[in-house]
Coordinates of C-alpha atoms and ligand atoms in Angstrom, one line a residue:
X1 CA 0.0 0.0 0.0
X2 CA 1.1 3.5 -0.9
X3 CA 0.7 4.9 2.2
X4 CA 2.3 2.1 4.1
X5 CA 5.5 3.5 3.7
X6 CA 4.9 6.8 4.4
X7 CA 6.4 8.6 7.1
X8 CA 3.9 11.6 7.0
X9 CA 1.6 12.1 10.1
X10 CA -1.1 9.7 8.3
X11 CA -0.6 6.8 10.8
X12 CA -4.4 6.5 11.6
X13 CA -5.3 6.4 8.2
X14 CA -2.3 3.8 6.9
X15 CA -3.6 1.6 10.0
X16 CA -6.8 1.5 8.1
X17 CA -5.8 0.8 4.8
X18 CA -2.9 -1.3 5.5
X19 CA -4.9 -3.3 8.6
X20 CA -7.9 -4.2 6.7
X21 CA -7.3 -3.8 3.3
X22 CA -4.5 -5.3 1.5
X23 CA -7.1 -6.8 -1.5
X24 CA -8.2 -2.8 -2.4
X25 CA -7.5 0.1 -4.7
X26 CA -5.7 3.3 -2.8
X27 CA -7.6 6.0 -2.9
X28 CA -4.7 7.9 -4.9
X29 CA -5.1 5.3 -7.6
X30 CA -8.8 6.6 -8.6
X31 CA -8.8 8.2 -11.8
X32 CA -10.6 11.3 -11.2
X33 CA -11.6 11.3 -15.0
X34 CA -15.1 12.9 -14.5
X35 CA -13.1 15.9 -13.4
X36 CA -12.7 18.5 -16.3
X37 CA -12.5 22.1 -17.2
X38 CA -15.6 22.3 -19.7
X39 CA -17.9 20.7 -17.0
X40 CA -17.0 22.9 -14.1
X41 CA -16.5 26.5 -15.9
X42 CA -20.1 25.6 -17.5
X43 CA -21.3 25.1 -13.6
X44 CA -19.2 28.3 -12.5
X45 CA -20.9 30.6 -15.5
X46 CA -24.6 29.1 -14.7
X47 CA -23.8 30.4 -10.7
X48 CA -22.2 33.6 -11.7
X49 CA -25.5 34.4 -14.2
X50 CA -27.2 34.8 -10.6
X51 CA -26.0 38.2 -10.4
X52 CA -28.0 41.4 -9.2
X53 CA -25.3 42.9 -11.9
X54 CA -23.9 41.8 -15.1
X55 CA -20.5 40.0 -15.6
X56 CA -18.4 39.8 -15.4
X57 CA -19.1 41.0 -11.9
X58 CA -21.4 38.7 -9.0
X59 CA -23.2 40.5 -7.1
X60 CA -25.3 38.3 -4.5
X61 CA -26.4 38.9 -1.3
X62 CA -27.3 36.1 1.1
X63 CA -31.4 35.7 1.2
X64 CA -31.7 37.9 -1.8
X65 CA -33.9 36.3 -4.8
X66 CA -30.6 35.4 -6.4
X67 CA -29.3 33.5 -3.5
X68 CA -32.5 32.1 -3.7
X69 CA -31.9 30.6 -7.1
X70 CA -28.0 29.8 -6.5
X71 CA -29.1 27.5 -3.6
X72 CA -31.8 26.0 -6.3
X73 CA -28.8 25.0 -8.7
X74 CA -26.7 24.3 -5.9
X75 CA -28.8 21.7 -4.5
X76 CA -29.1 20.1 -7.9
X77 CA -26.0 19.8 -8.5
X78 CA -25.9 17.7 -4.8
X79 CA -28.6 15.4 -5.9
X80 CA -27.2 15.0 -9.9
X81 CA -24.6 13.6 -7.9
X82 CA -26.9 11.2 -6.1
X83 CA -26.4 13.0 -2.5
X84 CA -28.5 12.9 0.2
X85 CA -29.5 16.9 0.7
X86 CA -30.5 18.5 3.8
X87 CA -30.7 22.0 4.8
X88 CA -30.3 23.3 8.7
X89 CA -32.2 26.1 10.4
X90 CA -29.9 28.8 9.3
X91 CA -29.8 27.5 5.4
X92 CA -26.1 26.0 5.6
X93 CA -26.9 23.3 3.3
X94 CA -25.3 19.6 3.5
X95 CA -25.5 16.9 0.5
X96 CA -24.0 13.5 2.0
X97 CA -22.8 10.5 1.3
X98 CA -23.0 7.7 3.8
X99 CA -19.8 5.6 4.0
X100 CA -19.2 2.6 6.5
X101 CA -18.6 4.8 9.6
X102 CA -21.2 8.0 10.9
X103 CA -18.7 10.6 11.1
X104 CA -17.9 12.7 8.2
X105 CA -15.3 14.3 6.5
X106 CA -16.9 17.7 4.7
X107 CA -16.1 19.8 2.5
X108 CA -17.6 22.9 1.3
X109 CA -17.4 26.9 1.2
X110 CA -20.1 29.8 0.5
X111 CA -21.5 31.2 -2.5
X112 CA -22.9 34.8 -1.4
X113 CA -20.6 37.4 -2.8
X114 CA -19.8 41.0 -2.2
X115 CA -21.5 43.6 -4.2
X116 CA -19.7 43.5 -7.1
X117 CA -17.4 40.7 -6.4
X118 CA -16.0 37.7 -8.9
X119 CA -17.4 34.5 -10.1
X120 CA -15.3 32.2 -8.5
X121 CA -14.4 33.7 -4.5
X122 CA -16.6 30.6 -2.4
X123 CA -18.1 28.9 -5.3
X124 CA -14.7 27.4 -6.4
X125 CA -15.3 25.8 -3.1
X126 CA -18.3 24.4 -3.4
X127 CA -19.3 23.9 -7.3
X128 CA -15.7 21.7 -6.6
X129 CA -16.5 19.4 -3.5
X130 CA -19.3 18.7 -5.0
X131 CA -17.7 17.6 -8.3
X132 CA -15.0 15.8 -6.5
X133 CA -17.3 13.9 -4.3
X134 CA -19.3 13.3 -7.9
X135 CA -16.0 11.7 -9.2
X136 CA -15.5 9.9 -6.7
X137 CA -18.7 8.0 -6.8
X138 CA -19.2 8.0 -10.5
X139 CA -15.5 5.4 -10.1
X140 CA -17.0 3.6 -7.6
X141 CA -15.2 4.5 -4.6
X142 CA -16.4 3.0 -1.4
X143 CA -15.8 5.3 1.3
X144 CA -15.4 4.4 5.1
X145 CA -16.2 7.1 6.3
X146 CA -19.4 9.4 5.5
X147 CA -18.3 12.6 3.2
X148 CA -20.3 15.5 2.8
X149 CA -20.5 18.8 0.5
X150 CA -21.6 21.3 2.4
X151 CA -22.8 25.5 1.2
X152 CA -22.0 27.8 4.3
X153 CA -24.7 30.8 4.6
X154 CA -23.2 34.3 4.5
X155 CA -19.5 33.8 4.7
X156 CA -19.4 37.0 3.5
X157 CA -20.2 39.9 5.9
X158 CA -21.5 42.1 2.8
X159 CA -25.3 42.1 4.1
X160 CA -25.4 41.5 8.2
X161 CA -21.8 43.5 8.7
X162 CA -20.7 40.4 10.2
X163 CA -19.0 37.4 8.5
X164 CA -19.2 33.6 8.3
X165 CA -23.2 33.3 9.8
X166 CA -23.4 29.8 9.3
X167 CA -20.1 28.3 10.1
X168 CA -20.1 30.4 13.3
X169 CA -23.6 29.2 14.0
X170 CA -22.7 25.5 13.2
X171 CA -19.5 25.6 15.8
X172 CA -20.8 27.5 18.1
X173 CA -19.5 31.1 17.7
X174 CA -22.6 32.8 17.0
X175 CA -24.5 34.6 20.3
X176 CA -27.3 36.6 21.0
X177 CA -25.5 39.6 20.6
X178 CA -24.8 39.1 17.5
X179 CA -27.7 37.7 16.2
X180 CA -29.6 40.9 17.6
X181 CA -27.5 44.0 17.0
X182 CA -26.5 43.1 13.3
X183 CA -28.4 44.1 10.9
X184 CA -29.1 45.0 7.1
X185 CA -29.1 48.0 5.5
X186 CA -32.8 48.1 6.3
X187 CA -32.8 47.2 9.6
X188 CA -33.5 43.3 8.9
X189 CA -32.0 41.3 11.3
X190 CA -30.1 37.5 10.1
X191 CA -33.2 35.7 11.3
X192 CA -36.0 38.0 10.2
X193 CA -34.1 37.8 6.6
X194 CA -34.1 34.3 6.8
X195 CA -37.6 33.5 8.3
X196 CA -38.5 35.3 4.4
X197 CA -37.5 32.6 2.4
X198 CA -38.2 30.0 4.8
X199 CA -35.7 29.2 7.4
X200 CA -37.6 30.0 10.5
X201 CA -36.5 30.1 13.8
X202 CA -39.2 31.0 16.7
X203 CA -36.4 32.5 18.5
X204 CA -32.1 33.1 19.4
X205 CA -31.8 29.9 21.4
X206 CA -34.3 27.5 19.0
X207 CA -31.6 29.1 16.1
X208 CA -28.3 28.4 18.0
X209 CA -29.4 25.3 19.5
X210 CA -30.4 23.6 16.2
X211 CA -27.5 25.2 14.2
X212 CA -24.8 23.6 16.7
X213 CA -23.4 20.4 14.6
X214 CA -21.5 18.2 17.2
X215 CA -18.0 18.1 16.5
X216 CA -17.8 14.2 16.5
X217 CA -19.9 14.2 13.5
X218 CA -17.3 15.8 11.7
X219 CA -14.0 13.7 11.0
X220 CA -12.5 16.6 9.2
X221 CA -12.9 19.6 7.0
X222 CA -11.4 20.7 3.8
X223 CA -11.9 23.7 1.9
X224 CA -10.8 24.5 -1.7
X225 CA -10.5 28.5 -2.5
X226 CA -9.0 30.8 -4.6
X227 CA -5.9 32.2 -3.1
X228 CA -7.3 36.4 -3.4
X229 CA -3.7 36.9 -3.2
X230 CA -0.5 37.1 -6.1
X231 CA 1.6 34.6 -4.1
X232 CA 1.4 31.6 -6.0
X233 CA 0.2 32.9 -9.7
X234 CA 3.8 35.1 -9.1
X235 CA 6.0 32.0 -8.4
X236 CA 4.3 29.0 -11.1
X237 CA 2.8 27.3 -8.1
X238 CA -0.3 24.8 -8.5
X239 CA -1.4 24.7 -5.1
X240 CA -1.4 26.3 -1.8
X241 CA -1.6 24.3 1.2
X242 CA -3.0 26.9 3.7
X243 CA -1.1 25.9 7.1
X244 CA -3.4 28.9 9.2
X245 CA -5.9 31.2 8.9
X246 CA -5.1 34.7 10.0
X247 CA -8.4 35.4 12.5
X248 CA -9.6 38.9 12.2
X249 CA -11.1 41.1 14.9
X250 CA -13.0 44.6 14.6
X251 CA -13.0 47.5 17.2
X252 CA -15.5 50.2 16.9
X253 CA -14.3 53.6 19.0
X254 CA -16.3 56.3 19.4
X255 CA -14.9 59.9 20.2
X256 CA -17.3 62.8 20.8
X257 CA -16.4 66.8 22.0
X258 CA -18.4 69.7 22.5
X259 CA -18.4 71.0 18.6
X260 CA -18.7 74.8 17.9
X261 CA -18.1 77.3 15.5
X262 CA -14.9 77.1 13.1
X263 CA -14.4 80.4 13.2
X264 CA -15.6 81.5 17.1
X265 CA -14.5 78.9 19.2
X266 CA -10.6 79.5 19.7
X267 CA -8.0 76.7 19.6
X268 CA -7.6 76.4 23.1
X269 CA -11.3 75.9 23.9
X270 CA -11.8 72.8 21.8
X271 CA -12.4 69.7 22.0
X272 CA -12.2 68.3 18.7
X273 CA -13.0 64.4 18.7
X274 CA -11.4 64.2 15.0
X275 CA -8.0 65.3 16.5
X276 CA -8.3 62.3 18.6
X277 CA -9.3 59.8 16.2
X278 CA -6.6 61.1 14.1
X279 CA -3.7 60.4 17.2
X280 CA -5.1 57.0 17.7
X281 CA -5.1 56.4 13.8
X282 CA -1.4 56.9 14.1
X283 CA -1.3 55.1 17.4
X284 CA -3.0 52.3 15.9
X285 CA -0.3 51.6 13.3
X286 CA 2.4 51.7 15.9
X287 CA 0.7 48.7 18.1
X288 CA 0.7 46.9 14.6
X289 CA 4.4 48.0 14.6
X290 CA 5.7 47.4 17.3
X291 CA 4.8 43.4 17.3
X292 CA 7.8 43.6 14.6
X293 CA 5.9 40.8 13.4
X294 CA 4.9 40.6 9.4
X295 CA 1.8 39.0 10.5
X296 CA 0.2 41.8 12.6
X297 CA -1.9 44.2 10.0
X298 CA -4.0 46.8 11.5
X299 CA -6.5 49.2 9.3
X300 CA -8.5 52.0 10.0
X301 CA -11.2 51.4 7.8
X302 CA -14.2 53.1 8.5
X303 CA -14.3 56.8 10.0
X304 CA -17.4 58.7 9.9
X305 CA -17.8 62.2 11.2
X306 CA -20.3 64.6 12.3
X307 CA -21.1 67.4 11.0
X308 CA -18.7 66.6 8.1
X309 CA -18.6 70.4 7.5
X310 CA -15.8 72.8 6.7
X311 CA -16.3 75.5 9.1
X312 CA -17.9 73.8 12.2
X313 CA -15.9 71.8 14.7
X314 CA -16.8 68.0 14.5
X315 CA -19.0 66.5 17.1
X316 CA -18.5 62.9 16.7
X317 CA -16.4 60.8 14.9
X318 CA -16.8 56.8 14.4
X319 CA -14.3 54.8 13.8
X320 CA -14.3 51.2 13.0
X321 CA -10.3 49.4 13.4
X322 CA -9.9 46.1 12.0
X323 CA -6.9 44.2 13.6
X324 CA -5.7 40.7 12.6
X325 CA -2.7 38.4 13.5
X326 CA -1.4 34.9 13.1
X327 CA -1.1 34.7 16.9
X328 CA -3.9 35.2 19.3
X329 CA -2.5 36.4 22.4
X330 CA -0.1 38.7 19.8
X331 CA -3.3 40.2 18.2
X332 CA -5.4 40.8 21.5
X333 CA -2.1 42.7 22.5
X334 CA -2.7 44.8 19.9
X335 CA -6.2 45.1 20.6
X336 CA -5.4 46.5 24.3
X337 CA -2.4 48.8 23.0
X338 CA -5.5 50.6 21.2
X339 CA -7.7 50.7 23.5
X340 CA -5.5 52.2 25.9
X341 CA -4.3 54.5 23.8
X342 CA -7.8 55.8 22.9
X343 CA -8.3 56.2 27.0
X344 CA -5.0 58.3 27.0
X345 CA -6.2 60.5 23.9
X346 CA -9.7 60.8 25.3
X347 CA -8.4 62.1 28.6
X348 CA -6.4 64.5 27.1
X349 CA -8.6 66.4 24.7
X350 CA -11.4 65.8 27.1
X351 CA -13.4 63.6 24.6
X352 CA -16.2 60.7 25.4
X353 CA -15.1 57.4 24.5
X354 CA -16.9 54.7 23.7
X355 CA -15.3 51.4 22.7
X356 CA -16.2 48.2 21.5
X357 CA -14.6 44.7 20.4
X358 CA -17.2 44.2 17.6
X359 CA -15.6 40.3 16.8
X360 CA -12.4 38.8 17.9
X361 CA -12.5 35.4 16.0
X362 CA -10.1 33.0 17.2
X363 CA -6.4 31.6 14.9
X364 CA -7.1 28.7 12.7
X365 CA -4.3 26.4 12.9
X366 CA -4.4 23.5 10.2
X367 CA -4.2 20.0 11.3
X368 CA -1.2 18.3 10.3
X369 CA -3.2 14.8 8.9
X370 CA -5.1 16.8 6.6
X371 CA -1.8 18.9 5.3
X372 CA -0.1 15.8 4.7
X373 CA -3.3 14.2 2.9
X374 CA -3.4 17.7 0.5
X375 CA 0.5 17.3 0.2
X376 CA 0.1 14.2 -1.0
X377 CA -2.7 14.4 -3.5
X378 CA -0.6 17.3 -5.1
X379 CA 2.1 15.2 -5.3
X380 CA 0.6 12.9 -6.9
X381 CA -1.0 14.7 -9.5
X382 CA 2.3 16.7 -10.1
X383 CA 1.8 19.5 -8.9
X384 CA 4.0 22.4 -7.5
X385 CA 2.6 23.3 -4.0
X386 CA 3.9 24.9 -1.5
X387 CA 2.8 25.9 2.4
X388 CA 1.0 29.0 2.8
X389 CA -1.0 31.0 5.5
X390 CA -4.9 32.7 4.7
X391 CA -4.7 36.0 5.4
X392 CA -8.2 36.6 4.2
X393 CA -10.8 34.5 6.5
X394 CA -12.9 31.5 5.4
X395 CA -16.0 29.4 6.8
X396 CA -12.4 27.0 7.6
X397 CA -11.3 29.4 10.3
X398 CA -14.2 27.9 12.3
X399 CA -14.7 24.8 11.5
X400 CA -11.0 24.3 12.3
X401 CA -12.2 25.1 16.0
X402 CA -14.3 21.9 16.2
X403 CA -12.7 19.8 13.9
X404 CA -9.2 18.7 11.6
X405 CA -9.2 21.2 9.4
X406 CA -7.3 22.4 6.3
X407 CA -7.2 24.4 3.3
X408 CA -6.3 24.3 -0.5
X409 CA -5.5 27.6 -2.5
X410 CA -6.0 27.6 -6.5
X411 CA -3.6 30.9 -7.8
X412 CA -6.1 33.7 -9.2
X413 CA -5.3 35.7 -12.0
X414 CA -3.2 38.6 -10.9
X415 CA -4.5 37.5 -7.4
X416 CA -7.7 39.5 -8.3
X417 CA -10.7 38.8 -5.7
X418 CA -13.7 40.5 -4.3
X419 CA -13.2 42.4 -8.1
X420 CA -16.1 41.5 -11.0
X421 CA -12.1 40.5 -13.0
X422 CA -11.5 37.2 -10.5
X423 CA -10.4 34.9 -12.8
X424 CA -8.8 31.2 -12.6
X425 CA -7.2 29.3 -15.6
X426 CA -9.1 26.0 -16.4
X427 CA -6.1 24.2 -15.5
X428 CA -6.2 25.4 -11.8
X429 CA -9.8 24.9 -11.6
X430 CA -9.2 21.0 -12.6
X431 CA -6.3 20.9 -10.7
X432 CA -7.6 22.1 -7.2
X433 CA -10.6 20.2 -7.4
X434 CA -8.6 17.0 -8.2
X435 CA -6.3 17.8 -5.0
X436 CA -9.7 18.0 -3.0
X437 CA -11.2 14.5 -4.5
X438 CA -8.0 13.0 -3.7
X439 CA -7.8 14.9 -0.4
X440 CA -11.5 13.8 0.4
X441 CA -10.9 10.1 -0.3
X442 CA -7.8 9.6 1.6
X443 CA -9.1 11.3 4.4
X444 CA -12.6 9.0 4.2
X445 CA -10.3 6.0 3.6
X446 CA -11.7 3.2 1.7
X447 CA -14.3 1.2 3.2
X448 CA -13.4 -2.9 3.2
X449 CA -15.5 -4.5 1.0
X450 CA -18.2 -7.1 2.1
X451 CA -16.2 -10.3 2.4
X452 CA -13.0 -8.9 3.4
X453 CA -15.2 -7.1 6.4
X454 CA -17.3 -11.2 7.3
X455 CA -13.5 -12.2 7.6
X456 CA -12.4 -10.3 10.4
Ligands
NAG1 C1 -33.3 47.4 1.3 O1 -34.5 47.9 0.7 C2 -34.3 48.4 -0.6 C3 -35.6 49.1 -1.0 O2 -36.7 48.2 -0.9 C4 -34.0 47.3 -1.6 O3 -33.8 47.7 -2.9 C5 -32.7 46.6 -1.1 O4 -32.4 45.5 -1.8 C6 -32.9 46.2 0.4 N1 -31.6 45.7 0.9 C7 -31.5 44.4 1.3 C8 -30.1 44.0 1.8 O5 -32.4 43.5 1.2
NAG2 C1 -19.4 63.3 28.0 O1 -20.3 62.5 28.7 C2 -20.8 63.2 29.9 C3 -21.6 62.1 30.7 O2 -22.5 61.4 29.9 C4 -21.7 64.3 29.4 O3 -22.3 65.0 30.5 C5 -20.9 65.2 28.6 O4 -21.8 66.2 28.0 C6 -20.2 64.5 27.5 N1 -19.3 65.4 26.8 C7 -19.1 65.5 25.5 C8 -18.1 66.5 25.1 O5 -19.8 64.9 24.7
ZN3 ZN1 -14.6 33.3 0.1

């Protein structure tokens, strides 16, 4: 047996196929032949025609009438490939296969967009685990344990302000807080949008209880993405074998003064809260600074002021800080270097402060069985690969928190995303979903077939 041999960190899987089953095919000797460009561009083009905007852009808010039809085609694809489709109570959707053992190993991603975003950003992820768990069955792969494709709701935060709903919801994450104070542009909160096309919850708890998957139901988690980065398009690489998953956080600070004419009130009477924020701007990108690690990116990203006029003092500004790390207690040192700062700067212009940790998600580290599965299904397809970390986040980053989890990068052109222009090459479409198929049977494992199993 290939794996046998192997000195990777695959010992629990080479047990299983070199214990029971010395009679079968390895999962790396599938053929993956039902794999192949024409079929999956045709299945990316028929999701990116469900577009509030023309391409080459994809414009598709979760809930909207769009999303509506994606999860249609989405769920047809599931059953073409004779899965078994279910849908939870906050529309995460799940398309399974039911191998020897209960527990299964899923793969998925999401396929709302940003306004204006690309064709390929989530769907990538899950037009291609569906098409690799297709290929596996079409070749009559018997897996030991279950598999499942799986569509995330609203990884992106585009309409609720917050991201990854449904991944958050299924491990956990979500809370009442959340589910309460964000909302859509028109005041819609997740669960009132939702309760419109049918996913209704009668309240928080009957929503966060029923979302909750239990984390021995999941053997493992894989997502395939595009990179949304020039890394691997730059150096000829095939795949990216995402090792972590920088966690982002958002602060929202508040500064307010008295206000007053720009002309009457003299310099030494003020109390201008824009002369704070613009300190703790600058204060901001010191903390990121002074980690001295590459890792720690902080942006001030949102700043809103009132009255936004030129000749009267402001009276309030709003500022929304997004801070993200590779280490946890690295980036909540950041996130207290702020706030402190802020306090210091409020005291001394005699400002309010208010201040706020919006979401502090926590590091996705990848599990090193699934790595060395990915490694090795590159490998043996040929591919260049090499070890990378997600500095954008993914449904992964949580799912990693209740189960093994990895992730596979496909290069974009000119590492274009969240831009109508996302492209991928045919070849890197076929590619990373071949790396998942192969990544998705190893990890299953293949069952032992019927009279190998009455002999033990
Ligand atoms: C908010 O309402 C406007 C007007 O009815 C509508 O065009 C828009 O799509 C709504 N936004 C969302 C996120 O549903
Ligand atoms: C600051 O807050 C205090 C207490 O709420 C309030 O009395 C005061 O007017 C506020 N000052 C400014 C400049 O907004
Ligand atoms: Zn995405």
């Amino acid at each position: 047996m290939r794996l046998c041999g192997s000195t990777l960190s695959l010992t629990i899987l080479s047990l299983v196929f070199c214990g029971r089953l010395a009679c079968c095919l390895s999962p790396l000797d599938l053929k993956l032949a039902g794999i192949t460009g024409e079929k999956l561009n045709a299945q990316f083009e028929a999701l990116a025609a469900l577009s509030d905007t023309p391409r080459p852009s994809v414009t598709r808010l979760v809930f909207s009438d769009w999303d509506v039809k994606a999860r249609r085609l989405i769920k047809d694809l599931m059953r073409d490939a004779q899965l078994k489709v279910r849908e939870d109570i906050m529309g995460n959707i799940f398309a399974r296969w039911e191998g020897a053992e209960k527990a299964a190993v899923m793969s998925g991603s999401h396929s709302d967009s940003i306004v204006l975003g690309g064709a390929y950003d989530g769907d990538l992820g899950v037009v291609g685990a569906i098409a690799a768990i297709k290929a596996l069955r079409v070749e009559g792969f018997k897996p030991q344990k279950s598999i499942e494709a799986v569509m995330f709701t609203t990884e992106e935060a585009s309409r609720f302000n917050v991201p990854c709903l449904g991944s958050q919801g299924m491990t956990g994450y979500l809370n009442d807080h959340t589910l309460d104070n964000f909302k859509d542009e028109n005041g819609s909160t997740f669960r009132e949008a939702a309760a419109r096309i049918g996913y209704r919850s009668s309240s928080n708890q009957e929503l966060l209880r029923k979302a909750k998957v239990d984390p021995a139901a999941v053997a493992a988690f894989v997502e395939l993405h595009i990179e949304q980065g020039p890394l691997l398009e730059k150096e000829g690489i095939d795949i990216g074998i995402v090792e972590a998953i920088l966690a982002p956080s958002l602060l929202t600070l508040d500064f307010s003064g008295s206000g007053g004419h720009g002309g009457g009130m003299p310099m030494s009477h003020r109390n201008d809260p824009c002369l704070a924020a613009s300190e703790l701007a600058l204060k901001a990108e010191q903390a990121a600074f002074s980690t001295k690690a590459f890792d720690t990116v902080v942006t001030t990203g949102i700043w809103k002021q009132e009255p936004n006029i030129f000749n009267a003092i402001p009276r309030n500004v709003h500022l929304e800080i997004d801070v993200r790390d590779t280490e946890g207690d690295r980036r909540d040192g950041v996130i207290q270097q702020i706030f402190e700062a802020a306090e210091e700067i409020a005291a001394n212009r005699k400002c309010n402060l208010t201040k706020e940790i919006r979401y502090a998600y926590p590091i996705a580290k990848s599990n090193p069985t699934v790595l060395g599965a990915i490694q090795q299904s590159a490998d043996k397809l040929g591919l260049s690969s090499k070890k990378l970390i997600s500095r954008p986040y993914h449904d992964a980053a949580f799912m990693a928190q209740i189960a093994p989890t990895a992730m596979i990068f496909t290069p974009c052109k000119r590492g274009l995303s969240h831009h109508p222009e996302e492209e991928i090459s045919l070849k890197h479409m076929v590619d990373g979903v071949k790396t998942l198929a192969y990544t998705i049977a190893q990890l299953a494992g293949s069952a032992a077939p019927s009279q190998a199993k009455s002999e033990l």
